[in-house]
């Protein structure tokens, strides 16, 4: 129903359950749905106090029968019981810095409701907003906050910090630095961190950490495919950040400049050609990459005779084939030397 609605921003940003109802943070306000029959309850809560109608709601928390909403323009909160949440007057607002813009996260810890924004962290307690006393969070982007046991975990820029919930003035770094987006906890209260491009980071014991991700290609895009002599499928992603992938019938492996720096300086692969024992992955701008078993070698304008294009360093091979002698012939989208065919 939300997908088929006329709302401009249909993003679903957060869920929180209260009794038999689910409150949903959306790009147009808050939607309330019955957990039992999945029907909408009430009209969407479009206007939260004095905030702009249909403000983007990013995060939700519930404490002492009050619903707290972090939005793109500040914090709104209201009592749930015996209250008409469709009435803007039922809501109170807080939008003093650093909570007047781009709220990112919230979490309940005892009587405190923590909020994180792009410029800091703090908490509501007994109706009063207190700026977090830990200088680590001052002026920093707080992407997510999560309690685990007696610890409070929070993402500050590209690091996870941990503080004791009873002493928030200090914090220590937890785990390696990375592009963290979200936090969860397991049944023991240990943190689970969502990481850009890497799946989930978790502690594996003895102070070491592992990354867990689905077995899948790097992107859901396939510009070109080829099958080698062993029946392995190779695919060029076709997007500027996709790289290329292979599937051996049971497991995917993705090749990007982050996972395999030897493929060159570009992840924009548009063509891929597999032979008996060789695979050529052709990058639009980054030259040609040869894969032979576990050996990977990139050919470009700086280490081979391959040509550039309008930009002398932008090498754009765009087609290729093996001949009956095993030589590889390669054509180009554009060259700057009037030579469009090369043989390896």
Coordinates of C-alpha atoms in Angstrom, one line a residue:
X1 CA 0.0 0.0 0.0
X2 CA 2.8 2.4 0.8
X3 CA 4.6 1.5 -2.5
X4 CA 1.4 2.2 -4.4
X5 CA 0.6 5.4 -2.6
X6 CA 1.1 8.9 -3.9
X7 CA 3.7 9.8 -1.2
X8 CA 6.8 11.4 -2.6
X9 CA 9.3 9.8 -0.2
X10 CA 8.3 6.1 0.5
X11 CA 11.4 5.1 2.3
X12 CA 11.0 2.9 5.4
X13 CA 13.6 3.9 8.0
X14 CA 12.8 2.2 11.3
X15 CA 10.3 -0.1 13.1
X16 CA 9.3 -0.2 16.7
X17 CA 6.5 -2.4 18.3
X18 CA 4.2 -1.3 21.0
X19 CA 1.7 -3.9 22.2
X20 CA -0.1 -5.2 19.1
X21 CA 0.9 -2.2 17.0
X22 CA 3.9 -1.5 14.9
X23 CA 5.1 2.1 14.4
X24 CA 7.0 2.7 11.2
X25 CA 9.3 5.6 10.5
X26 CA 8.8 6.7 6.9
X27 CA 9.9 9.4 4.5
X28 CA 6.5 11.1 5.0
X29 CA 5.9 10.7 8.8
X30 CA 4.9 7.8 11.0
X31 CA 2.6 4.9 9.9
X32 CA 0.9 2.7 12.4
X33 CA 0.1 -0.9 11.5
X34 CA -1.6 -3.8 13.3
X35 CA 0.7 -6.7 14.0
X36 CA -2.2 -9.1 14.1
X37 CA -3.9 -8.4 10.7
X38 CA -1.4 -6.0 9.0
X39 CA -4.1 -3.3 8.5
X40 CA -3.3 0.4 8.9
X41 CA -4.3 1.9 12.2
X42 CA -5.1 5.6 12.0
X43 CA -4.2 7.8 9.2
X44 CA -0.4 8.5 8.8
X45 CA 0.9 10.9 11.4
X46 CA 1.9 13.6 8.9
X47 CA 2.4 16.6 11.2
X48 CA 4.5 16.1 14.4
X49 CA 3.9 19.2 16.4
X50 CA 5.3 22.3 14.7
X51 CA 7.5 20.4 12.3
X52 CA 7.0 20.6 8.6
X53 CA 4.2 18.3 7.3
X54 CA 5.5 15.0 6.1
X55 CA 9.0 15.4 7.6
X56 CA 11.3 12.5 7.0
X57 CA 11.3 10.3 10.2
X58 CA 14.5 8.4 10.6
X59 CA 14.5 6.7 14.0
X60 CA 11.9 5.7 16.6
X61 CA 12.1 4.8 20.3
X62 CA 9.5 4.2 23.0
X63 CA 10.0 4.9 26.7
X64 CA 7.4 5.1 29.5
X65 CA 4.5 4.9 27.0
X66 CA 5.9 7.8 25.0
X67 CA 6.9 7.6 21.4
X68 CA 10.1 9.5 20.4
X69 CA 10.8 10.3 16.7
X70 CA 14.0 11.5 15.3
X71 CA 13.5 13.4 12.1
X72 CA 15.3 15.5 9.5
X73 CA 14.4 18.6 11.4
X74 CA 14.5 17.6 15.0
X75 CA 12.9 15.4 17.7
X76 CA 9.2 15.0 18.2
X77 CA 7.6 13.1 21.1
X78 CA 4.1 12.3 22.4
X79 CA 2.3 10.1 24.8
X80 CA 0.8 7.0 23.1
X81 CA -2.0 6.1 25.5
X82 CA -5.3 8.0 25.3
X83 CA -3.8 10.5 22.9
X84 CA -4.7 11.5 19.3
X85 CA -1.4 11.3 17.5
X86 CA -3.0 12.7 14.3
X87 CA -3.4 16.0 16.2
X88 CA -0.2 18.1 15.8
X89 CA -0.9 19.6 19.3
X90 CA -0.4 16.2 20.8
X91 CA 3.3 16.3 20.0
X92 CA 6.1 18.3 21.6
X93 CA 9.2 19.3 19.7
X94 CA 12.9 19.7 20.4
X95 CA 15.2 21.2 17.8
X96 CA 18.1 22.9 19.6
X97 CA 21.6 22.1 18.4
X98 CA 22.8 19.5 17.8
X99 CA 19.4 18.0 17.4
X100 CA 17.7 20.4 15.0
X101 CA 18.9 18.7 11.9
X102 CA 19.4 15.2 10.4
X103 CA 18.8 12.9 13.4
X104 CA 20.4 9.5 12.7
X105 CA 19.7 7.2 15.6
X106 CA 18.0 6.6 19.0
X107 CA 18.1 4.1 21.9
X108 CA 16.5 3.7 25.3
X109 CA 18.7 3.1 28.3
X110 CA 16.8 3.0 31.5
X111 CA 15.1 6.4 32.0
X112 CA 17.2 8.0 29.2
X113 CA 16.3 8.2 25.5
X114 CA 19.5 8.7 23.5
X115 CA 19.7 10.5 20.2
X116 CA 22.5 10.8 17.7
X117 CA 22.7 13.3 14.9
X118 CA 25.2 14.4 12.3
X119 CA 26.7 16.8 14.9
X120 CA 26.5 15.1 18.3
X121 CA 24.8 12.9 20.8
X122 CA 22.6 13.5 23.9
X123 CA 19.6 12.1 25.8
X124 CA 16.2 13.0 27.2
X125 CA 15.7 12.3 30.9
X126 CA 12.7 13.4 32.9
X127 CA 11.7 15.8 30.1
X128 CA 15.1 17.5 29.9
X129 CA 17.7 17.1 27.1
X130 CA 21.2 16.6 28.3
X131 CA 24.2 16.8 25.9
X132 CA 26.3 13.7 26.1
X133 CA 29.2 14.5 28.5
X134 CA 31.7 12.4 26.6
X135 CA 33.8 14.8 24.4
X136 CA 34.3 11.9 21.9
X137 CA 30.8 12.6 20.5
X138 CA 30.9 16.4 20.5
X139 CA 30.3 17.7 17.0
X140 CA 30.6 14.2 15.5
X141 CA 28.4 12.2 13.2
X142 CA 26.6 9.6 15.3
X143 CA 25.3 7.1 12.9
X144 CA 23.8 4.6 15.3
X145 CA 23.4 3.8 19.1
X146 CA 22.7 0.5 20.7
X147 CA 22.7 -0.9 24.2
X148 CA 24.2 -4.3 24.9
X149 CA 24.1 -5.4 28.6
X150 CA 25.8 -2.7 30.7
X151 CA 27.5 -1.2 27.7
X152 CA 26.4 1.5 25.3
X153 CA 27.8 1.2 21.7
X154 CA 27.7 4.1 19.3
X155 CA 29.2 4.8 15.8
X156 CA 31.3 8.0 15.7
X157 CA 32.3 8.7 12.1
X158 CA 34.1 5.4 11.1
X159 CA 34.7 4.0 14.6
X160 CA 32.6 2.1 17.2
X161 CA 32.9 3.3 20.8
X162 CA 31.8 1.7 24.0
X163 CA 30.9 3.3 27.3
X164 CA 29.5 1.9 30.5
X165 CA 25.8 2.9 30.8
X166 CA 26.5 4.2 34.3
X167 CA 29.5 6.3 33.3
X168 CA 29.1 8.1 30.0
X169 CA 32.0 10.5 30.4
X170 CA 34.5 8.1 28.9
X171 CA 34.6 5.7 26.0
X172 CA 37.0 3.3 24.3
X173 CA 37.2 2.2 20.7
X174 CA 35.6 -1.2 19.9
X175 CA 36.9 -3.2 16.9
X176 CA 38.7 -1.9 13.8
X177 CA 37.9 1.4 12.0
X178 CA 35.6 0.9 9.1
X179 CA 32.6 2.4 7.2
X180 CA 30.0 1.4 9.8
X181 CA 26.3 2.1 9.1
X182 CA 24.3 0.4 11.8
X183 CA 24.5 -1.5 15.1
X184 CA 22.6 -4.5 16.6
X185 CA 23.4 -6.8 19.4
X186 CA 23.2 -10.6 19.8
X187 CA 21.4 -12.4 22.6
X188 CA 24.4 -12.0 24.8
X189 CA 24.6 -8.3 24.2
X190 CA 27.6 -8.4 22.0
X191 CA 27.6 -5.8 19.1
X192 CA 26.9 -6.7 15.5
X193 CA 27.9 -3.9 13.1
X194 CA 26.7 -3.4 9.5
X195 CA 29.5 -2.2 7.3
X196 CA 29.4 -0.7 3.8
X197 CA 30.3 -3.3 1.2
X198 CA 31.4 -5.8 3.8
X199 CA 28.2 -7.2 5.4
X200 CA 28.4 -7.5 9.2
X201 CA 31.3 -7.2 11.5
X202 CA 31.3 -9.3 14.7
X203 CA 33.8 -10.3 17.5
X204 CA 35.0 -13.9 17.0
X205 CA 36.7 -14.2 20.4
X206 CA 40.0 -13.3 22.0
X207 CA 39.7 -9.7 20.7
X208 CA 39.6 -10.7 17.0
X209 CA 36.9 -9.7 14.6
X210 CA 35.4 -11.2 11.5
X211 CA 33.2 -10.0 8.6
X212 CA 30.2 -12.0 7.6
X213 CA 28.4 -11.4 4.3
X214 CA 26.0 -13.1 2.0
X215 CA 27.4 -15.3 -0.8
X216 CA 26.5 -13.2 -3.8
X217 CA 27.9 -11.0 -6.5
X218 CA 29.1 -7.5 -5.6
X219 CA 26.2 -5.9 -7.5
X220 CA 22.9 -7.0 -9.0
X221 CA 24.1 -5.9 -12.4
X222 CA 25.5 -8.0 -15.2
X223 CA 26.7 -6.3 -18.4
X224 CA 28.5 -9.2 -20.0
X225 CA 29.1 -12.9 -19.1
X226 CA 31.4 -15.7 -20.2
X227 CA 32.1 -19.3 -19.2
X228 CA 35.6 -20.7 -19.0
X229 CA 36.8 -24.2 -19.9
X230 CA 36.0 -25.5 -16.4
X231 CA 32.4 -24.3 -16.5
X232 CA 33.0 -21.3 -14.2
X233 CA 30.8 -18.3 -14.9
X234 CA 32.5 -14.9 -15.2
X235 CA 30.5 -11.6 -15.3
X236 CA 31.3 -8.0 -15.8
X237 CA 29.2 -5.8 -13.5
X238 CA 28.9 -2.9 -15.9
X239 CA 28.6 -0.2 -13.2
X240 CA 31.4 2.2 -12.2
X241 CA 31.7 0.5 -8.8
X242 CA 30.7 -3.1 -9.6
X243 CA 34.0 -4.7 -10.6
X244 CA 33.5 -8.3 -12.0
X245 CA 32.5 -11.6 -10.4
X246 CA 32.9 -15.3 -10.9
X247 CA 30.6 -18.2 -9.9
X248 CA 32.0 -21.8 -9.7
X249 CA 28.6 -23.4 -9.3
X250 CA 28.5 -23.2 -5.5
X251 CA 30.3 -19.9 -4.4
X252 CA 30.6 -16.4 -5.7
X253 CA 33.8 -14.3 -5.6
X254 CA 33.8 -10.6 -6.4
X255 CA 36.8 -8.7 -7.8
X256 CA 37.1 -5.0 -7.0
X257 CA 40.0 -2.7 -6.4
X258 CA 39.4 -3.1 -2.6
X259 CA 39.4 -6.9 -2.6
X260 CA 42.0 -7.4 -5.4
X261 CA 44.1 -4.2 -5.9
X262 CA 46.0 -6.0 -8.7
X263 CA 43.0 -5.6 -11.1
X264 CA 44.0 -2.0 -11.7
X265 CA 42.6 1.4 -10.7
X266 CA 39.0 1.1 -11.9
X267 CA 36.0 -1.0 -11.0
X268 CA 34.1 -0.2 -14.2
X269 CA 34.3 -3.5 -16.1
X270 CA 32.0 -3.7 -19.2
X271 CA 33.3 -6.9 -21.0
X272 CA 34.7 -10.2 -19.9
X273 CA 36.1 -13.0 -22.1
X274 CA 36.9 -16.5 -20.8
X275 CA 39.0 -19.1 -22.5
X276 CA 40.4 -22.5 -21.4
X277 CA 42.9 -21.3 -18.9
X278 CA 42.7 -17.5 -19.2
X279 CA 40.1 -14.8 -18.4
X280 CA 40.3 -11.2 -19.7
X281 CA 38.2 -8.6 -17.8
X282 CA 38.0 -5.4 -19.8
X283 CA 37.7 -2.2 -17.8
X284 CA 36.2 1.0 -19.3
X285 CA 39.0 3.3 -18.5
X286 CA 41.3 1.0 -16.5
X287 CA 42.7 -1.2 -19.3
X288 CA 42.6 -5.0 -19.5
X289 CA 43.1 -7.4 -16.6
X290 CA 44.3 -11.0 -17.2
X291 CA 43.4 -13.8 -14.8
X292 CA 45.4 -17.0 -15.0
X293 CA 44.7 -19.3 -12.0
X294 CA 45.6 -17.2 -8.9
X295 CA 47.7 -14.7 -10.9
X296 CA 46.1 -11.4 -11.8
X297 CA 47.8 -8.8 -14.0
X298 CA 46.4 -5.5 -15.2
X299 CA 47.6 -3.9 -18.5
X300 CA 47.2 -0.2 -18.9
X301 CA 48.7 2.8 -20.6
X302 CA 51.5 3.1 -18.0
X303 CA 52.8 -0.5 -18.2
X304 CA 52.1 -1.6 -21.7
X305 CA 51.6 -0.5 -25.3
X306 CA 47.8 -0.2 -24.8
X307 CA 46.5 3.2 -25.9
X308 CA 44.6 5.9 -24.1
X309 CA 41.6 7.8 -25.5
X310 CA 40.6 11.5 -25.3
X311 CA 42.3 11.2 -21.9
X312 CA 45.8 9.7 -22.6
X313 CA 45.5 7.6 -19.4
X314 CA 41.9 6.4 -20.0
X315 CA 42.2 3.0 -21.6
X316 CA 38.9 1.6 -23.0
X317 CA 39.1 -2.0 -24.4
X318 CA 35.6 -3.0 -25.4
X319 CA 35.8 -6.4 -27.1
X320 CA 37.9 -9.4 -27.4
X321 CA 38.2 -13.0 -28.6
X322 CA 40.7 -15.9 -28.5
X323 CA 41.8 -17.3 -31.9
X324 CA 42.5 -21.0 -32.6
X325 CA 46.1 -20.6 -31.5
X326 CA 45.1 -19.2 -28.1
X327 CA 46.1 -15.6 -28.9
X328 CA 43.8 -12.9 -27.5
X329 CA 42.7 -10.2 -29.8
X330 CA 41.3 -7.0 -28.3
X331 CA 39.3 -4.1 -29.8
X332 CA 38.8 -0.6 -28.3
X333 CA 35.9 1.8 -27.8
X334 CA 38.2 4.7 -28.7
X335 CA 42.0 5.2 -29.0
X336 CA 44.3 8.2 -29.3
X337 CA 46.7 6.6 -31.7
X338 CA 44.5 5.4 -34.7
X339 CA 45.2 1.8 -33.7
X340 CA 42.1 -0.1 -32.6
X341 CA 43.2 -3.7 -32.6
X342 CA 45.8 -5.4 -30.4
X343 CA 47.0 -9.0 -29.9
X344 CA 48.4 -10.6 -26.8

